CSV table of C-alpha atoms in Angstrom, one decimal:
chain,number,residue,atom,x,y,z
S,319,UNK,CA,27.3,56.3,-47.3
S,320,UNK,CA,29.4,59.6,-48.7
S,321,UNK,CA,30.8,59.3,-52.1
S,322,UNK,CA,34.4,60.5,-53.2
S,323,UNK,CA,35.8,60.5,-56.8
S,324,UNK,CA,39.1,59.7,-57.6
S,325,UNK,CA,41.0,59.9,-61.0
S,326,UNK,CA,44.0,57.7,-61.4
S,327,UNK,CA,42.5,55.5,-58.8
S,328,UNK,CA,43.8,51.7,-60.5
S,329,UNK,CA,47.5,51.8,-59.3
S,330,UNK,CA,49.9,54.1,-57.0
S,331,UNK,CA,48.9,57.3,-55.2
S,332,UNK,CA,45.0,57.3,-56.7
S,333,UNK,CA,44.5,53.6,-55.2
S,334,UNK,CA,46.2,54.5,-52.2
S,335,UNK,CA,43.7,57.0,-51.7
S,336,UNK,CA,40.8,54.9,-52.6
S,337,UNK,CA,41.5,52.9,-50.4
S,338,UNK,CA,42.4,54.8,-47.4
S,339,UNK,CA,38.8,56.7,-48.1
S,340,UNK,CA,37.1,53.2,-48.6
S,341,UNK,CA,38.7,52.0,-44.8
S,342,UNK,CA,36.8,55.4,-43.6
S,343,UNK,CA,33.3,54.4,-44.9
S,344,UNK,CA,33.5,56.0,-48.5
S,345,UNK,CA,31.9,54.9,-51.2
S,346,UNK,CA,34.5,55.2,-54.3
S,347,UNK,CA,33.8,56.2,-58.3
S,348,UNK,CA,37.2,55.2,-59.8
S,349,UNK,CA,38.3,56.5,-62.7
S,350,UNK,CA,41.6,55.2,-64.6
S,351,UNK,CA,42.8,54.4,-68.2
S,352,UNK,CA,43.3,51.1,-68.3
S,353,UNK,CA,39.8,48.7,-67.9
S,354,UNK,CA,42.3,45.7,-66.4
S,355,UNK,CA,44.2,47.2,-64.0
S,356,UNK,CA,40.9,49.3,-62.8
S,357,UNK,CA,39.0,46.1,-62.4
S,358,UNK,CA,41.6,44.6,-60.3
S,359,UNK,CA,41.8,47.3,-58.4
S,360,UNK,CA,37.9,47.6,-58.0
S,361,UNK,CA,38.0,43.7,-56.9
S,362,UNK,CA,40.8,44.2,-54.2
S,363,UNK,CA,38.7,47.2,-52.1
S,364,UNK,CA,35.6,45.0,-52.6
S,365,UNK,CA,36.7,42.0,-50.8
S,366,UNK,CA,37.7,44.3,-48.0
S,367,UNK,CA,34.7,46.1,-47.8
S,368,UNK,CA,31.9,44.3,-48.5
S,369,UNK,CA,29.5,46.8,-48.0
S,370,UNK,CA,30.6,49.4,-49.3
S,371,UNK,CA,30.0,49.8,-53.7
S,372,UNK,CA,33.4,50.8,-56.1
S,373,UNK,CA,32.3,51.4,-59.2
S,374,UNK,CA,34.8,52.1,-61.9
S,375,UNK,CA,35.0,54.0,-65.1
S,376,UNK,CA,37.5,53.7,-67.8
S,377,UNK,CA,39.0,56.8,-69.8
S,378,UNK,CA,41.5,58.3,-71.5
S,379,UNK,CA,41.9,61.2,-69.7
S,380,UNK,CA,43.7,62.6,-72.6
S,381,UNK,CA,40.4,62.6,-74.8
S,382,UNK,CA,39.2,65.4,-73.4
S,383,UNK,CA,35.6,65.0,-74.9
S,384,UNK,CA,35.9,61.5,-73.8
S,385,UNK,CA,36.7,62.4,-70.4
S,386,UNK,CA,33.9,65.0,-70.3
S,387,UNK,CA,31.3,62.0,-71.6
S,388,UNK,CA,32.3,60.0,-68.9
S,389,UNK,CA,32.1,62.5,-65.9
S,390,UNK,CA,28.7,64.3,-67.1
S,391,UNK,CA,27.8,60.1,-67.3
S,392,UNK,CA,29.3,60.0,-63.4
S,393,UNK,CA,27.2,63.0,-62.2
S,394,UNK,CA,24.1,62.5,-63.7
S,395,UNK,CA,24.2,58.3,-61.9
S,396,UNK,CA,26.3,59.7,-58.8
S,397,UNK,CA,25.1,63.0,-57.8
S,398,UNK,CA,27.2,65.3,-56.3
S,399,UNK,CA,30.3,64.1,-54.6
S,400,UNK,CA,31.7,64.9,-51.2
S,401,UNK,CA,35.0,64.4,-52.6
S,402,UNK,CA,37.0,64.5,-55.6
S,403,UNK,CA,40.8,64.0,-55.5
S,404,UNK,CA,42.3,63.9,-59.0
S,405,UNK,CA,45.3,62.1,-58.5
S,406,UNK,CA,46.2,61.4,-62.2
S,407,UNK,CA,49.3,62.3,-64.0
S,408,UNK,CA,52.2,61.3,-66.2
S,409,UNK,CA,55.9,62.3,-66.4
S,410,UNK,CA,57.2,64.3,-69.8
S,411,UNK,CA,60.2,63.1,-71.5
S,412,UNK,CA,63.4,63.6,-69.8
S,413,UNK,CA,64.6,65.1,-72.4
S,414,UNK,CA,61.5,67.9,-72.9
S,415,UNK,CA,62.9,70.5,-72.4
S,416,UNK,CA,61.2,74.3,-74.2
S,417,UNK,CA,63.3,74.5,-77.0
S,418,UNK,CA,63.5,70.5,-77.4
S,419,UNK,CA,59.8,69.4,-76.7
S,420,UNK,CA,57.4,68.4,-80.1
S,421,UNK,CA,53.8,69.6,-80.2
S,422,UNK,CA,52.5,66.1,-79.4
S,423,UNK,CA,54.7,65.9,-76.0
S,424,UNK,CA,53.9,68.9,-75.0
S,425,UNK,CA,50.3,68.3,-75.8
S,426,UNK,CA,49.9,64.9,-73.9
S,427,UNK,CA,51.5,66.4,-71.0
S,428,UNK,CA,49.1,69.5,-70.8
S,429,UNK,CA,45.9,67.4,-71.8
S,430,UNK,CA,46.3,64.8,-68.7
S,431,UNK,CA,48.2,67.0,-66.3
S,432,UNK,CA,45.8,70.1,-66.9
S,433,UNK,CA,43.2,69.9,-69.1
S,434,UNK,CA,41.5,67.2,-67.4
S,435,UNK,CA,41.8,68.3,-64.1
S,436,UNK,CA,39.8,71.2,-65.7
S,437,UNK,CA,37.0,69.2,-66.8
S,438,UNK,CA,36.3,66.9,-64.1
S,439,UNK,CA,36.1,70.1,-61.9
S,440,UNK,CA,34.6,71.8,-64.4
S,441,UNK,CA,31.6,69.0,-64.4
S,442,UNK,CA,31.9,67.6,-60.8
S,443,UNK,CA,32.9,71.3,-59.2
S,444,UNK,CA,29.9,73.4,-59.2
S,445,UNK,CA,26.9,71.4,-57.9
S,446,UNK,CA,30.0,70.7,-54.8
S,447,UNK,CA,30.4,74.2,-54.5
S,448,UNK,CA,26.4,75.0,-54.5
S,449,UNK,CA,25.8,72.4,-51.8
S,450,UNK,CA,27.8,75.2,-49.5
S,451,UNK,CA,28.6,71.6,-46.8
S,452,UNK,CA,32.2,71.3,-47.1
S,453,UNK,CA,32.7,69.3,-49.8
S,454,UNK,CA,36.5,69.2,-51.0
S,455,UNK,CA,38.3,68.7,-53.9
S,456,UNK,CA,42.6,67.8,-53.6
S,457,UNK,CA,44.6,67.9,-56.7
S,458,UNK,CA,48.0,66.2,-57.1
S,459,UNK,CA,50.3,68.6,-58.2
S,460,UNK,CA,54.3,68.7,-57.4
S,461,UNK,CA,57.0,70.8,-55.9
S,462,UNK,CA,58.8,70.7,-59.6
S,463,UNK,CA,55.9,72.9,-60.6
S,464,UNK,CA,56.9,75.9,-58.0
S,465,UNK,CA,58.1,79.1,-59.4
S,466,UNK,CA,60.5,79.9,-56.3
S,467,UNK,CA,62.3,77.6,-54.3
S,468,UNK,CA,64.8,74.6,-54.7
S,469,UNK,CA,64.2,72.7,-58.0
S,470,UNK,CA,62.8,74.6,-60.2
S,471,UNK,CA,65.8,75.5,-62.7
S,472,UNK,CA,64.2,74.0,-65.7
S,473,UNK,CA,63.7,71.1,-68.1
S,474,UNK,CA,60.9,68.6,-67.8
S,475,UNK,CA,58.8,71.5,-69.5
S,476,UNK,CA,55.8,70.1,-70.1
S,477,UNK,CA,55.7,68.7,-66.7
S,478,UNK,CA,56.6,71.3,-64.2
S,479,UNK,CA,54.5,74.1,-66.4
S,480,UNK,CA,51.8,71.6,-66.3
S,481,UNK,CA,52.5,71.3,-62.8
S,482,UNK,CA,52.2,75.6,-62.2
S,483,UNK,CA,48.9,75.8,-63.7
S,484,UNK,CA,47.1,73.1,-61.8
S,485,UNK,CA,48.9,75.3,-59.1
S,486,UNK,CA,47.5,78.4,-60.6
S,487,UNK,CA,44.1,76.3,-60.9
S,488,UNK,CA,43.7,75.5,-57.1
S,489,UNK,CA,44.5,79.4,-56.2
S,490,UNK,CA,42.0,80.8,-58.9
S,491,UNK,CA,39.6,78.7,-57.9
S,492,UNK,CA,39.7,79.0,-54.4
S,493,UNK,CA,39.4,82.9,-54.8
S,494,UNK,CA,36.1,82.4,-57.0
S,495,UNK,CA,34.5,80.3,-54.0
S,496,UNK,CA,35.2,82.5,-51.3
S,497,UNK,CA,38.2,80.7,-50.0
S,498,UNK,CA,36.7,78.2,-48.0
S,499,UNK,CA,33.9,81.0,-46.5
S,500,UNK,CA,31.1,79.1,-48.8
S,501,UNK,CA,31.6,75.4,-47.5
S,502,UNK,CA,33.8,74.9,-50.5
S,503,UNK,CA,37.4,73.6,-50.5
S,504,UNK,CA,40.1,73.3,-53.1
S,505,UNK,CA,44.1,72.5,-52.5
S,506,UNK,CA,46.9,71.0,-54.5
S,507,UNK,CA,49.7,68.8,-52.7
S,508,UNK,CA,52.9,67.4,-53.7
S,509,UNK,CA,53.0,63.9,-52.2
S,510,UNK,CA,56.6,64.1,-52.9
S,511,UNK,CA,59.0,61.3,-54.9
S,512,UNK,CA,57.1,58.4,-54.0
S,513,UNK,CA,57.3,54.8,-55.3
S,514,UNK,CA,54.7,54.8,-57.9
S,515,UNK,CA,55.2,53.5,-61.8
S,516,UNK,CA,56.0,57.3,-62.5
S,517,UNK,CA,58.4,57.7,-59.3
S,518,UNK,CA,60.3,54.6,-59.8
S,519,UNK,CA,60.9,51.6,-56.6
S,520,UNK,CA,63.5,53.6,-55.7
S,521,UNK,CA,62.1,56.2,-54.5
S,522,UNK,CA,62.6,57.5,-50.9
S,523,UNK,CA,59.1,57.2,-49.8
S,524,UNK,CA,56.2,54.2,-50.4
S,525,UNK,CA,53.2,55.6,-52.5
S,526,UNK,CA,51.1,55.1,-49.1
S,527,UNK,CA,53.5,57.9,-47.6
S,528,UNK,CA,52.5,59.9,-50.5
S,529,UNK,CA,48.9,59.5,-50.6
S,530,UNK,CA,49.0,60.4,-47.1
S,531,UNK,CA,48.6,64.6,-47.3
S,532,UNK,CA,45.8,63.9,-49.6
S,533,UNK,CA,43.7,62.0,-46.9
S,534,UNK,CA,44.3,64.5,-44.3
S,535,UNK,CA,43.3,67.6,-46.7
S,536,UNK,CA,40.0,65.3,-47.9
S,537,UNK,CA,39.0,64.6,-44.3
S,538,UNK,CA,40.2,67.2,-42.1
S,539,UNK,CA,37.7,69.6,-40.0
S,540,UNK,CA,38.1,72.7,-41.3
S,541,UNK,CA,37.4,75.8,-38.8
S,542,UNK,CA,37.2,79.6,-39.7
S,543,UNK,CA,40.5,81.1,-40.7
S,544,UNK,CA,42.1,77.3,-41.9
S,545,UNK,CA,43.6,77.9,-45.1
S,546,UNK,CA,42.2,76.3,-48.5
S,547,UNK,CA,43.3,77.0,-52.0
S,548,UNK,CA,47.3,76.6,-51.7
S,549,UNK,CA,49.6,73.8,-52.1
S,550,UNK,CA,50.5,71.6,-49.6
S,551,UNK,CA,53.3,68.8,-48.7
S,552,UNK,CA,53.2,66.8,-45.7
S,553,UNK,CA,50.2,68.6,-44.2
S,554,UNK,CA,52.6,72.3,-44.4
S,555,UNK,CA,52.1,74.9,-47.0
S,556,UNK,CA,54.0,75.6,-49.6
S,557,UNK,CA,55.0,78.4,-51.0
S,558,UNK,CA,54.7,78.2,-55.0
């Protein structure tokens, strides 16, 4: 069995993903906040796959210490993934925009949205990266967090900032592992307004649509000169 890693993986995009990996033979570390809804969620894959093991993980991914316990607790029982999709995230304030957003907004944005996306590559990314076999890791990120192109005319600071940097992450990081060229891999996608607890049921598409970009990046064959380290929506680049 090969083992991927998803964050956010009790409810909406993240379970969508678990369990489109889990259908291609995966086994699944899922990590969420809330014990309950993780459990459930861990219950529903297992009675479809039997032979497969989900093993779950509970955290506050806006304890950042917490969150570093809990994935240095993940490698040393896991090993090294093949996967690790991070498809956590919340929605600031409507009303945040930079000249209207509190330090504790604008904190619990950043520390979910960023900061945590930094640690659980910053644990899980390097023994990936040394295994030099292709391993992949595919952040959810959004087109709100583009710097050029429709939508980006401000407010939701917290958010769409957050949402540059893990941009900015993906591209940095790519560059430090040779772009692909060392069996490494590393995008962002925006899976677009999907209907999620954070999208809303009225959203145009269903949060299997938006998970769906995320599978294909995680599982694709990947030949000289393919593209890694950029941000992608519905399997096209996107220029950020």
């Amino acid at each position: 069995m090969v083992l991927a890693v998803v964050a956010g993986a009790s409810r909406g995009l993240g379970f969508e993903n678990a369990k489109s990996l889990a259908a291609l033979g995966y086994d699944i570390v899922m990590i969420a906040k809330d014990p309950s809804r993780l459990s459930q969620a861990q219950e529903s894959l297992q009675h479809n796959h039997l032979n497969q093991h989900f093993t779950t993980y509970a955290v506050d991914l806006e304890e950042l210490q917490a969150t570093r316990n809990v994935v240095e607790m993940i490698s040393q029982h896991h090993g090294s993934p093949e996967l690790l999709i991070l498809a956590h995230g919340v929605m600031s304030d409507k009303m945040s925009k930079t000249l209207k957003t509190n330090d504790a907004e604008w904190r619990r944005v950043m520390a979910i949205n960023l900061d945590s996306v930094f640690t659980l590559v910053n644990v899980l990314g390097g023994p990936m990266a040394e295994a030099r076999d292709g391993r992949r890791v595919v952040i959810f990120s959004a087109c709100l967090g583009r710097m050029s192109g429709p939508g980006n005319a401000g407010g939701l600071a917290p958010y769409r900032i957050s949402k540059a940097g893990v941009n900015a992450f993906v591209r940095n990081l790519a560059h430090e592992t040779g772009l692909g060229a060392r069996g490494f891999y590393v995008d962002a996608i925006c899976p677009n307004h999907s209907r999620t607890d954070m999208g809303g049921p009225d959203a145009p598409r269903s949060a299997e649509e938006g998970a769906e970009c995320a599978v294909w990046l995680a599982t694709r064959e990947f030949s000289a000169g393919d593209t890694t380290g950029v941000l992608w929506e519905d399997r096209q680049i996107v220029e950020w």
